[in-house]
Short mmCIF file of C-alpha atoms in Angstrom, two decimals:
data_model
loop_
_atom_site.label_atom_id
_atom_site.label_comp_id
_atom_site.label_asym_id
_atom_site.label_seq_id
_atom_site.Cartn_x
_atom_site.Cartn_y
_atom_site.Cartn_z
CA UNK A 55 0.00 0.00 0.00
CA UNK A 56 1.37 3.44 -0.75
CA UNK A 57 2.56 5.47 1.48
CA UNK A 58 -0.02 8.40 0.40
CA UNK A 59 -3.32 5.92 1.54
CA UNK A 60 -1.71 4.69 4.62
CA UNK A 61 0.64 6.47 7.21
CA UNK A 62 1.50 4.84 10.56
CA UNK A 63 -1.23 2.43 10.40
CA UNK A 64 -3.81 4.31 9.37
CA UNK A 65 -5.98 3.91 6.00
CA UNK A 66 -8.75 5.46 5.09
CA UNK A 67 -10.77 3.05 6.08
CA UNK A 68 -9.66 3.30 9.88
CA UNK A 69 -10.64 6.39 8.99
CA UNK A 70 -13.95 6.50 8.40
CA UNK A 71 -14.00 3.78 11.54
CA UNK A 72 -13.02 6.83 13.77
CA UNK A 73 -15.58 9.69 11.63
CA UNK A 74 -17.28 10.02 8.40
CA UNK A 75 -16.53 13.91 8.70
CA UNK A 76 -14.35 13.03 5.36
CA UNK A 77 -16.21 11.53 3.25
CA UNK A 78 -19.44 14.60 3.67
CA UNK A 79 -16.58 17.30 2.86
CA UNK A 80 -15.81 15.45 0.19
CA UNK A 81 -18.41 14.74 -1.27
CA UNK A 82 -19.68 19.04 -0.73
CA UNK A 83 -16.50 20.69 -1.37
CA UNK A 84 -16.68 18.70 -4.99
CA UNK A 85 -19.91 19.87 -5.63
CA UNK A 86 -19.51 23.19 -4.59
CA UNK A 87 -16.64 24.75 -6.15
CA UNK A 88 -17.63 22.12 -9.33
CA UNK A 89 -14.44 21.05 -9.67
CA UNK A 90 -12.62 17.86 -7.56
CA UNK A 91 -11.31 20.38 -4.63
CA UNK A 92 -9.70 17.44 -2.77
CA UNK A 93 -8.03 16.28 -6.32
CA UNK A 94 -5.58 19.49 -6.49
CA UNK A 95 -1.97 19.53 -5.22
CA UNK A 96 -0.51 16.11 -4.03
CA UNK A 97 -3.70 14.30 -4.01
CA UNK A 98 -4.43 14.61 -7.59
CA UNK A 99 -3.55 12.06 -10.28
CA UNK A 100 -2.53 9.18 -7.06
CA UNK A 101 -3.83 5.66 -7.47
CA UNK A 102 -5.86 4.24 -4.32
CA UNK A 103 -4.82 0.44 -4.05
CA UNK A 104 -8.01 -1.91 -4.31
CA UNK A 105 -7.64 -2.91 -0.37
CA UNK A 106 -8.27 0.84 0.78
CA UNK A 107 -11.13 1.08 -1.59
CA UNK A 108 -13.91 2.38 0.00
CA UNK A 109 -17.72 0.62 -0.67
CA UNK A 110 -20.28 2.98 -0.30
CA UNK A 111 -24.11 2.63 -0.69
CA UNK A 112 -26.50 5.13 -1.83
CA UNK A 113 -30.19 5.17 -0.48
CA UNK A 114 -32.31 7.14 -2.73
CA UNK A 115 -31.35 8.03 -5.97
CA UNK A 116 -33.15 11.10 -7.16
CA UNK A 117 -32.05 14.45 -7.77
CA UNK A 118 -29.86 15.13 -4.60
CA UNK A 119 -28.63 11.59 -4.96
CA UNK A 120 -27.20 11.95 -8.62
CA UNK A 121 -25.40 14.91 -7.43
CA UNK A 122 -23.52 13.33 -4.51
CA UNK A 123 -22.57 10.50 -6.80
CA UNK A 124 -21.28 12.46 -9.22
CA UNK A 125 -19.84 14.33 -5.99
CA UNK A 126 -18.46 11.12 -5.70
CA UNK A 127 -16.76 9.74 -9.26
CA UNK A 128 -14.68 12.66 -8.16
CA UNK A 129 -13.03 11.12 -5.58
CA UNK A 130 -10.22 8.35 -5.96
CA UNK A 131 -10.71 5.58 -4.10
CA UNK A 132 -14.46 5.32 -3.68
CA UNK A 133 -16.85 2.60 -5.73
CA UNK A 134 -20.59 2.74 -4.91
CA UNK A 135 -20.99 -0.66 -4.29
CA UNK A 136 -24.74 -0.59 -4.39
CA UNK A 137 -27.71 1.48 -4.36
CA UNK A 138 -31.53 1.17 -3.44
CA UNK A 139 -34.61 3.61 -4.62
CA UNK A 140 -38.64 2.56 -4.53
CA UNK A 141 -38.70 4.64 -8.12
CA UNK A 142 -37.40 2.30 -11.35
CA UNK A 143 -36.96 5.48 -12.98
CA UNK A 144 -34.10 6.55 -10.34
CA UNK A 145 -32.14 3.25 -10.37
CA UNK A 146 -32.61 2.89 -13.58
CA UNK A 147 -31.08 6.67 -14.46
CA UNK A 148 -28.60 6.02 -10.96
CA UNK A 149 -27.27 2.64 -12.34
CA UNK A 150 -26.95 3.74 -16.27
CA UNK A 151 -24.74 6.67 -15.41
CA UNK A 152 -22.45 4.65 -12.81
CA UNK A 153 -21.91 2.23 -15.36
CA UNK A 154 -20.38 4.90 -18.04
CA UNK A 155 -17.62 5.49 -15.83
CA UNK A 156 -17.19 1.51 -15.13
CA UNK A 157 -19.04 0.82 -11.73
CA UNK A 158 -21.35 -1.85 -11.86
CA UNK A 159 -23.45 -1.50 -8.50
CA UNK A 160 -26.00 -3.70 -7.03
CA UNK A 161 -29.11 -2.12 -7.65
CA UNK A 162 -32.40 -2.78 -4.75
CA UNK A 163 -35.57 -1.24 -4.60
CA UNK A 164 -36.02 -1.61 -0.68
CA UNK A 165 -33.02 -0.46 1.52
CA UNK A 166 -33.27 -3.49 4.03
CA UNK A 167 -32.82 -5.63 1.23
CA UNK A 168 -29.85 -3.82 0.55
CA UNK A 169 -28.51 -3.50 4.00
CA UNK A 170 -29.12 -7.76 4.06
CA UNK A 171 -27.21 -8.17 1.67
CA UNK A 172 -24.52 -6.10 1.08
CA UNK A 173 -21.77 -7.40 3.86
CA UNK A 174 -18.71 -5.67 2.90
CA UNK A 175 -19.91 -2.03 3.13
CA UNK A 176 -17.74 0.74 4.37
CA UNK A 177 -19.89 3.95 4.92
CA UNK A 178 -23.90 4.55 2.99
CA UNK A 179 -24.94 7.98 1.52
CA UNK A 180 -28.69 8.45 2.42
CA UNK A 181 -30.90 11.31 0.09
CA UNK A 182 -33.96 10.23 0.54
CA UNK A 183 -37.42 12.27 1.47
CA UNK A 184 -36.57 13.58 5.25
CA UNK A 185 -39.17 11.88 6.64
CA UNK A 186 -37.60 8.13 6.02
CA UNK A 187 -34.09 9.76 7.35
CA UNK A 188 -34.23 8.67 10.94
CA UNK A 189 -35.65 5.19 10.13
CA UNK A 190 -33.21 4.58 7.71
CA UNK A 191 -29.97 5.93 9.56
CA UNK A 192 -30.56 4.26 12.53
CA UNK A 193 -30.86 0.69 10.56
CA UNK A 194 -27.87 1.65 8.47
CA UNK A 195 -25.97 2.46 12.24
CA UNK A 196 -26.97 -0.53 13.66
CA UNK A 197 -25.69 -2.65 10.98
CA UNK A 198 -22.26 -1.05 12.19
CA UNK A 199 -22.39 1.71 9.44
CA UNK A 200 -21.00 5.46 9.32
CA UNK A 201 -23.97 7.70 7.68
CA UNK A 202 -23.70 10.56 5.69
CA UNK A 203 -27.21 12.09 5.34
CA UNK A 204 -28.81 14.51 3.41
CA UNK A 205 -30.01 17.69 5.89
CA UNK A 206 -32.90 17.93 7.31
CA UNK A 207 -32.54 14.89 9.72
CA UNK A 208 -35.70 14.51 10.19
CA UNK A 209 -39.12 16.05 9.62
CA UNK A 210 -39.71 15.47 13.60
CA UNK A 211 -37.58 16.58 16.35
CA UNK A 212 -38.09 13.37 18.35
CA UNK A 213 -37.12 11.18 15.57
CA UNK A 214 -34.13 13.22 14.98
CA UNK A 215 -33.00 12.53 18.57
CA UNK A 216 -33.23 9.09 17.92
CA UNK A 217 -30.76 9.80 15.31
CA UNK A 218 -27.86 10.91 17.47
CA UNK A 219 -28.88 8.57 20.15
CA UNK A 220 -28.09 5.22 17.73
CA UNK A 221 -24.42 7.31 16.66
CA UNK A 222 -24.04 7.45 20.45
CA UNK A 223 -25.03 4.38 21.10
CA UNK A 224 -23.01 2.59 17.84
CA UNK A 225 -20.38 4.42 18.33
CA UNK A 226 -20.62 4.69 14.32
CA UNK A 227 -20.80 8.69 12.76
CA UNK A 228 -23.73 10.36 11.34
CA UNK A 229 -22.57 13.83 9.47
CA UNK A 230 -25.86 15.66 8.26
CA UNK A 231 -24.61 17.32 4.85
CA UNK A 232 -25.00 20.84 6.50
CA UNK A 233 -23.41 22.25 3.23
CA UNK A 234 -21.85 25.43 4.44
CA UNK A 235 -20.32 23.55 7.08
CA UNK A 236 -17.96 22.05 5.35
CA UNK A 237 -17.45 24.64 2.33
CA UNK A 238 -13.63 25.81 2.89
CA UNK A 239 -14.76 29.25 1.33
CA UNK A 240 -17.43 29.45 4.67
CA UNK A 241 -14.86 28.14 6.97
CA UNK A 242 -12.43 30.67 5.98
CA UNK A 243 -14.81 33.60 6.00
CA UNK A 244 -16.13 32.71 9.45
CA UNK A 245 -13.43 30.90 11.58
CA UNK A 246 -10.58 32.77 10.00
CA UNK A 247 -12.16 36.84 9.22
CA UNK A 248 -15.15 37.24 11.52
CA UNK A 249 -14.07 35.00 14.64
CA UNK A 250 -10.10 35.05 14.65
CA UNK A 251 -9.11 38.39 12.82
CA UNK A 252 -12.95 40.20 13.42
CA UNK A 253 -12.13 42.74 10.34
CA UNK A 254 -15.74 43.63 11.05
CA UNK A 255 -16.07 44.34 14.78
CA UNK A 256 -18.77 43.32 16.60
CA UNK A 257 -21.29 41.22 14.75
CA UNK A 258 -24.58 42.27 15.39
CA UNK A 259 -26.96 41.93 12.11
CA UNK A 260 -27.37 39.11 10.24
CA UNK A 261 -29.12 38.42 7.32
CA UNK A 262 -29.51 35.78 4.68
CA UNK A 263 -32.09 34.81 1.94
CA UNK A 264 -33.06 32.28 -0.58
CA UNK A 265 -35.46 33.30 -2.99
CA UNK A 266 -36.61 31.34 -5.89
CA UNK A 267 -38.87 31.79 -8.70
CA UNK A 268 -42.43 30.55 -9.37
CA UNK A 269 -42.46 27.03 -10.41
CA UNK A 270 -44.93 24.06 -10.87
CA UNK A 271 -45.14 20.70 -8.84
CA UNK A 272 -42.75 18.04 -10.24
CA UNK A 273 -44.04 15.62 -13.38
CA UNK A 274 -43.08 12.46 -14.11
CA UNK A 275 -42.76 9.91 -17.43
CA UNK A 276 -45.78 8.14 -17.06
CA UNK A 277 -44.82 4.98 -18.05
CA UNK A 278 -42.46 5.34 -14.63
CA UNK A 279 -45.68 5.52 -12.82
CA UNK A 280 -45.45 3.99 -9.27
CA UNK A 281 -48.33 1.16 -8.89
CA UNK A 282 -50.38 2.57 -6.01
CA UNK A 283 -50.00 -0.61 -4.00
CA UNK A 284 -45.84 0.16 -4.28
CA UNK A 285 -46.25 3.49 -3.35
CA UNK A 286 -48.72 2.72 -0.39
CA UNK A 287 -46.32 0.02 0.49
CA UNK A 288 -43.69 3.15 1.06
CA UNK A 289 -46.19 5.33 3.20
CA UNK A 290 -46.95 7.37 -0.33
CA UNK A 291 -50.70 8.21 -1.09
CA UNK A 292 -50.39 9.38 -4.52
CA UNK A 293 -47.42 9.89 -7.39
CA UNK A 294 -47.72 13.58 -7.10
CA UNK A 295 -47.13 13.60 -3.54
CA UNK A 296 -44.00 11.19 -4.13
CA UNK A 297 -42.32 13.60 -6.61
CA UNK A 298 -43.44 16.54 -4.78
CA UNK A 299 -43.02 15.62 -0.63
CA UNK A 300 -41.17 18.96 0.40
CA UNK A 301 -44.37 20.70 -0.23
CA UNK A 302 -46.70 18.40 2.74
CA UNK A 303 -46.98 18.08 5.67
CA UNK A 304 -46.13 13.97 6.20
CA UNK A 305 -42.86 14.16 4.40
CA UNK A 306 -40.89 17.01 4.58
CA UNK A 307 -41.39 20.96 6.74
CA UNK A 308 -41.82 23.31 3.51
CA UNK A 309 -39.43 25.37 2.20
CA UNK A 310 -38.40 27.30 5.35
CA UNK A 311 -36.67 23.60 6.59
CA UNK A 312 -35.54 22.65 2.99
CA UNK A 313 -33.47 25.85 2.06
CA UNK A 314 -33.22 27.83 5.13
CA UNK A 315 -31.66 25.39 7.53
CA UNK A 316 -28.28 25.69 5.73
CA UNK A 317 -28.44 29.44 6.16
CA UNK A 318 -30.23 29.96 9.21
CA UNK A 319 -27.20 27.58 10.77
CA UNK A 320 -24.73 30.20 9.46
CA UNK A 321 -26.24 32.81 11.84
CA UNK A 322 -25.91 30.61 14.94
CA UNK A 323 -22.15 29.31 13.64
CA UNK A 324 -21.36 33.83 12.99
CA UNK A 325 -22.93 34.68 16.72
CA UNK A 326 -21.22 31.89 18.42
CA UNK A 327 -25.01 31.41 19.73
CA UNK A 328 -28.43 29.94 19.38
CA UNK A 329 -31.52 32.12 19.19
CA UNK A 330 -33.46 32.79 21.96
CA UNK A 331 -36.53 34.21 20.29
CA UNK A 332 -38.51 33.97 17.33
CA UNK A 333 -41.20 36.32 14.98
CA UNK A 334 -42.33 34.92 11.86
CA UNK A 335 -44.76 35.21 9.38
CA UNK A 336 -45.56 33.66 6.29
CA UNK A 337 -48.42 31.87 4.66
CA UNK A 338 -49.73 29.90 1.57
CA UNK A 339 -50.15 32.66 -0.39
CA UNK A 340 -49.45 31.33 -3.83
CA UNK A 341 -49.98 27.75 -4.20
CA UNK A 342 -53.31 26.68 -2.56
CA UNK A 343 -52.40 23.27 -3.85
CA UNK A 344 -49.93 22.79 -1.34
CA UNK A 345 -49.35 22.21 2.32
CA UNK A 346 -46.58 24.38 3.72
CA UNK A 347 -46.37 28.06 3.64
CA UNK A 348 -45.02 29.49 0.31
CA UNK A 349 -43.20 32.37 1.44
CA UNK A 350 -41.93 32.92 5.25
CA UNK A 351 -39.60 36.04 7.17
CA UNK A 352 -38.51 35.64 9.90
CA UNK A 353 -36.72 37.80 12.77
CA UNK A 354 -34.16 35.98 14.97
CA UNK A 355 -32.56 37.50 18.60
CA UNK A 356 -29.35 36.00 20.12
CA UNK A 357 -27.29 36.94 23.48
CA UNK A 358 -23.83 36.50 21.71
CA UNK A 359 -20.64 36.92 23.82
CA UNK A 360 -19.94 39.64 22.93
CA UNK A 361 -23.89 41.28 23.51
CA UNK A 362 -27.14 41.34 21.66
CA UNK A 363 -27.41 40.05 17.86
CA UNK A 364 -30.13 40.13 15.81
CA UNK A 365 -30.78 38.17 12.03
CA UNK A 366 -33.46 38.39 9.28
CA UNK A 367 -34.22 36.01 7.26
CA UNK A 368 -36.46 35.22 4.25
CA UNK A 369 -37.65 32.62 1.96
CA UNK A 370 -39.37 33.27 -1.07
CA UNK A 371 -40.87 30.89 -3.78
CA UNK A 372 -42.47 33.23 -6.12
CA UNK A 373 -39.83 35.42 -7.03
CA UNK A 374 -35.59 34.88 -7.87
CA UNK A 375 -34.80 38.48 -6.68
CA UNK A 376 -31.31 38.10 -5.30
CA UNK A 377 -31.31 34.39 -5.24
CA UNK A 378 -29.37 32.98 -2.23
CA UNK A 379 -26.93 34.70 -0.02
CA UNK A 380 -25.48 35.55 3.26
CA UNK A 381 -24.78 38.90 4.92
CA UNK A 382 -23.04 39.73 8.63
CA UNK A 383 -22.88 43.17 9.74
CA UNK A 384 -20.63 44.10 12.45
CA UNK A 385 -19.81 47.93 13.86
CA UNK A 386 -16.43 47.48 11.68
CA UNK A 387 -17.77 46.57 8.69
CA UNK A 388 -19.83 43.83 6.98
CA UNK A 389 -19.13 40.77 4.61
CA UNK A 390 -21.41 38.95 2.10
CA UNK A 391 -21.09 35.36 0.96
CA UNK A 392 -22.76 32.81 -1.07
CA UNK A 393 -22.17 29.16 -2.26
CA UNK A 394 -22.10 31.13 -5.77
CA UNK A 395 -18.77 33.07 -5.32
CA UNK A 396 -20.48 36.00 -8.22
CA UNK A 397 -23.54 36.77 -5.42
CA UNK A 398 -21.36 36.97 -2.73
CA UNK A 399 -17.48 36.64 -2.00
CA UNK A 400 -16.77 40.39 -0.69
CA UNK A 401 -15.97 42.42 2.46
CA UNK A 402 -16.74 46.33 3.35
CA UNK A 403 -14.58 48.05 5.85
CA UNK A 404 -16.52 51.08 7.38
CA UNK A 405 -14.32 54.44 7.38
CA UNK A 406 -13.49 54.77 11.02
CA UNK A 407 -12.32 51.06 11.31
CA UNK A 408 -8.53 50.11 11.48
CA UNK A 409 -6.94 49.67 8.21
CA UNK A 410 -7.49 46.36 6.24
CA UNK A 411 -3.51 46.57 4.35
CA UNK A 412 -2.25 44.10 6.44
CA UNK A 413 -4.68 41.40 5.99
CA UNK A 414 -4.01 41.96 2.00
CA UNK A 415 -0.31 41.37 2.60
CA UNK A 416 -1.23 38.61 4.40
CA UNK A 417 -3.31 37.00 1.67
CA UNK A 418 -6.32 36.76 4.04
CA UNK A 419 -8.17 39.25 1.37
CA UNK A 420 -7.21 41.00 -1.68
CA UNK A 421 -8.68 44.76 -2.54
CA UNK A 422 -9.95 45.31 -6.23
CA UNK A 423 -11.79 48.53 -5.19
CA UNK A 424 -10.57 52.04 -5.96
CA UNK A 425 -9.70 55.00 -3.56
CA UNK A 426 -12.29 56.13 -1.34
CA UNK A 427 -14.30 59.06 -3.09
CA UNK A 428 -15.69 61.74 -0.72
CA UNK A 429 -19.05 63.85 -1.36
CA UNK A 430 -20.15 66.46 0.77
CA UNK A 431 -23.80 66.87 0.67
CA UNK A 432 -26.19 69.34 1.43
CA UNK A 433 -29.84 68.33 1.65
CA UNK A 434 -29.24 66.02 -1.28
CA UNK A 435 -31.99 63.75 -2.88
CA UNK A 436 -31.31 60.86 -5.29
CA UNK A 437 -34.05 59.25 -7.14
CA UNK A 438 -32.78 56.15 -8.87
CA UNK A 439 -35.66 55.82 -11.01
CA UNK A 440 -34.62 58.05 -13.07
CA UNK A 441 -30.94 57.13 -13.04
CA UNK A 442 -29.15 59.86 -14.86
CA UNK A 443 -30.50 62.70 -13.40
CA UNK A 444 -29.42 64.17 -9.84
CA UNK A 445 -31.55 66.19 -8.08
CA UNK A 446 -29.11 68.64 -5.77
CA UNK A 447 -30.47 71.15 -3.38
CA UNK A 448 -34.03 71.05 -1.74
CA UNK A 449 -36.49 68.74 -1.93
CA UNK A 450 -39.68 69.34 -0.56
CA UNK A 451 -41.86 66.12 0.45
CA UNK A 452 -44.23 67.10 -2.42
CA UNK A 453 -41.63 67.04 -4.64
CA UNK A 454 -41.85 62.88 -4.77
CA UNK A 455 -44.73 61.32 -6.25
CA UNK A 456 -47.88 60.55 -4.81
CA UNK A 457 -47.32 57.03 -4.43
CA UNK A 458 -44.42 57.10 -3.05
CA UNK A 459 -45.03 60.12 -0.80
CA UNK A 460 -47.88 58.55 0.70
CA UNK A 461 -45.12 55.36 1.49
CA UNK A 462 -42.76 57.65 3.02
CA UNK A 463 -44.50 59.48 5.53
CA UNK A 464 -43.17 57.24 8.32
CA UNK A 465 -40.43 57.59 7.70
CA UNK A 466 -39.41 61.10 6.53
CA UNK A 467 -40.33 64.48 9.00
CA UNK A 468 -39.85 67.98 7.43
CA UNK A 469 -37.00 69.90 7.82
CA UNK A 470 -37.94 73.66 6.96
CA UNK A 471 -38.81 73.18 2.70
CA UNK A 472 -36.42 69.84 3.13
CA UNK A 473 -36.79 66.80 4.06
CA UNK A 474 -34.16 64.70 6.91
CA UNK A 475 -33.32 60.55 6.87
CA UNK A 476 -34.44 59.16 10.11
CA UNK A 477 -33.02 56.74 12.21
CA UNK A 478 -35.49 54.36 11.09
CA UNK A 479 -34.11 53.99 7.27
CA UNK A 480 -30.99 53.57 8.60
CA UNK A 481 -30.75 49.46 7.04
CA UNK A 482 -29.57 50.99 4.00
CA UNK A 483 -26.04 48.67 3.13
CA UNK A 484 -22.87 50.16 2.71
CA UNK A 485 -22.87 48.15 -0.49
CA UNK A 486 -25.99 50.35 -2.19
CA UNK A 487 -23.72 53.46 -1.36
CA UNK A 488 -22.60 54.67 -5.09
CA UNK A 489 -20.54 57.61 -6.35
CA UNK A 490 -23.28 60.88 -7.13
CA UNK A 491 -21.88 61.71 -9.87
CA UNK A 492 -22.27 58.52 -11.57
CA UNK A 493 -25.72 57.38 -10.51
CA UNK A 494 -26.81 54.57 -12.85
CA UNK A 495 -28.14 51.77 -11.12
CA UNK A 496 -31.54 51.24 -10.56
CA UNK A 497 -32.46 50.43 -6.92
CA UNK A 498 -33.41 51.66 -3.47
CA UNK A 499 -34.28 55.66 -3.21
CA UNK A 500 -31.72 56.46 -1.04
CA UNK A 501 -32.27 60.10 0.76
CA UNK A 502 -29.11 61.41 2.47
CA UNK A 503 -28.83 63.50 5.19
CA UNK A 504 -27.56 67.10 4.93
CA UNK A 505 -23.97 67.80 5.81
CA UNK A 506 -23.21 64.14 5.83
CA UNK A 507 -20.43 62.84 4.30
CA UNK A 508 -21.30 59.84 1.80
CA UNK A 509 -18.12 57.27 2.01
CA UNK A 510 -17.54 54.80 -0.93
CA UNK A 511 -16.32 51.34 1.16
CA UNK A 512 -13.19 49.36 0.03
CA UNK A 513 -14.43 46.82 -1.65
CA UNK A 514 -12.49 43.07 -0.56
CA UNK A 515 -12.85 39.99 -2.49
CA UNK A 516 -12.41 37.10 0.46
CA UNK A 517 -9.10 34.77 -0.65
CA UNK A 518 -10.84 31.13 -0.50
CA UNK A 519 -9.85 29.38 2.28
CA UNK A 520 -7.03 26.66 2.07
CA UNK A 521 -7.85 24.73 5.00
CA UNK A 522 -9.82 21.19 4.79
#
């Protein structure tokens, strides 16, 4: 055996013996930055001798199953053994594109069956509908197993203690695939800049969204039609509630559980705290059809160490605005991330905060912004809507449109013929912040108070993390 799969003893499968934190970063970090991150530097091109080959099982080939396999071809060393799904359609897609790149798995349409008769099994990959992830992991752990499972554990908190009870009990892992976790980029941004170096202060505001647009319920090839008996068989009462369990009740908690609990983590991982209260509201307001709420927002408060934090956030399913990101706000500054580096991979420094040079030079970040720009204003209002024109001097409330007057009343008081930002607008990013003299993006009315100097922020691109 080389020397590069086993040092002092210890393969990979020992490994995964002791935790199956490897194989879930590896199988994320290859999806995430779409390329095989664990491949580069000495890793990449090294043959894995047959008796540190890894045998892994996949329950529940759909769509989030495809994509960890393929997560997986990525990765020397690792042969999916077998692989079980109720749906032909799945195993048949599942098994047809393992066998292009020369894996011939064992292909089951019940998991026990699998779990029977597979006996040489190292670790099992489990995307399946949440509500079948408790029963599932715990038979997989008690047949001596490490689990990596697809978030959420469970649709129901008591079955998702059961979960960590069997690991406890087994003494085998379970990693939840927690994306961000995982994702060096998030590590980096959060261990490294906002806990270790805090280039933005304090963190106090959080906020992160995933918005979506409108879309309709799932189809399916009807000739891949599930008999009803084989779908009541599987707790299923129709096909369309098969292909389409996020949205009820039985199988999955709506989109607030399927999309937000990878972000809504990030604010309790940032605040080095859980939440202590909760507002939300939301509602089915677009889909009738369906059983969970369409669109939810929801307020967050944490006691942090280092005092009170607060952190929005929002699902929507009717519109894409924005599409998924994170944003912390401290008194120093603020950062913005996102799995998609172009939404968000970039840190603001506010003007009275110590200099950011020597985290450049230290390859932490790197600046692409130019020189701060300075305006002095003077009872200045900028309409956006119409871009290319800027309205200097006065601006009487009747000055804006009806509409938008009518809108603005709680927030604006007069000031003589002017009119004066109050404390209550003052959410406005330091990212929406653009030069006067070069207003062309469409947005936010901002309305800036007189005599206030209007900053441009350095602009940082965050380095991605090297650590694994």
């Amino acid at each position: 055996m080389e020397d590069s799969d086993k040092k002092d003893g210890f393969s990979r499968r020992d490994f995964l013996k002791t935790t199956a934190a490897g194989v879930g970063l590896a199988m994320t970090t290859g999806k995430l930055f779409g390329r095989p991150f664990l491949l580069t530097g000495a890793g990449q091109g090294r043959t894995v001798m047959p008796s540190d080959e890894l045998r892994v099982a996949l329950i529940g080939a759909g769509e989030q199953g495809r994509v960890l396999l393929d997560c997986c071809l990525r990765i020397p060393g690792i042969k999916i053994a077998a692989l079980a799904d109720i749906w032909e359609y799945s195993r048949n897609y599942a098994s047809g594109y393992l066998n292009k790149y020369g894996q011939t798995p064992h292909v089951y349409e019940d998991y026990k069956q699998l779990l029977n008769s597979e006996k040489d099994l190292d670790a099992v990959i489990i995307a399946t509908p949440d509500w079948v992830h408790a029963e599932q992991a715990n038979a997989c752990l008690n047949h001596g197993l490490p689990v990596y499972c697809e978030k959420e554990m469970s649709n129901s908190l008591d079955q998702a203690r059961t979960m960590v009870e069997t690991a406890r009990r087994t003494g085998r892992l379970l990693q939840i695939g927690h994306q961000r976790r995982s994702n060096p980029r998030y590590i980096h941004a959060i261990d490294k800049l906002l806990h270790e170096r805090q280039i933005i202060g304090r963190v106090m505001i959080g906020y992160a969204q995933w918005n979506r647009a409108r879309a309709e319920m799932l189809s399916w090839p009807k000739k891949y039609t599930i008999p009803s008996e084989i779908l009541h068989r599987y707790g299923y009462n129709s096909m369309e509630e098969f292909r389409n369990w996020r949205w009820f009740k039985k199988y999955g908690g709506g989109p607030i559980v399927d999309l937000g609990s990878h972000q809504i983590d990030l604010f309790s991982w940032a605040f080095k705290a859980n939440p202590k209260s909760v507002v939300a509201s939301g509602g089915i307001d677009y889909y009738p059809q369906r059983e969970w709420y369409d669109n939810v927002m929801v307020i967050y408060e944490y006691d942090t160490p280092t005092g009170a934090a607060r952190a929005f956030y929002q699902v929507q399913t009717t519109t894409s605005h924005g599409g998924f990101y994170e944003t912390f706000m401290g008194d120093n500054g603020s950062l913005v991330i996102s799995e998609v580096p172009q939404r968000g991979d970039w840190a603001y420094r506010e003007a009275h905060a110590p200099d950011w040079a020597p985290l450049v030079r230290e390859g932490l970040i790197r600046s692409e912004a130019p020189p701060i720009q300075k305006v002095q204003t003077k009872n200045v209002f900028v309409d956006v809507r119409v871009p290319l024109r800027l309205a200097a001097g006065r601006c009487p409330l009747n000055w804006l449109n009806l509409p938008i007057s009518h809108t603005l009343k709680t927030f604006l008081r007069p000031s003589g013929e002017g009119c004066r930002l109050t404390a209550r607008l003052s959410w406005l990013m330091s990212r929406q912040w653009r030069c006067l003299k070069s207003m062309k993006r469409s947005g936010t009315m901002l309305i800036l108070n007189s005599e206030r100097k209007i900053l441009k922020p350095e602009g940082h691109e965050i380095h991605e993390g090297r650590r694994i």
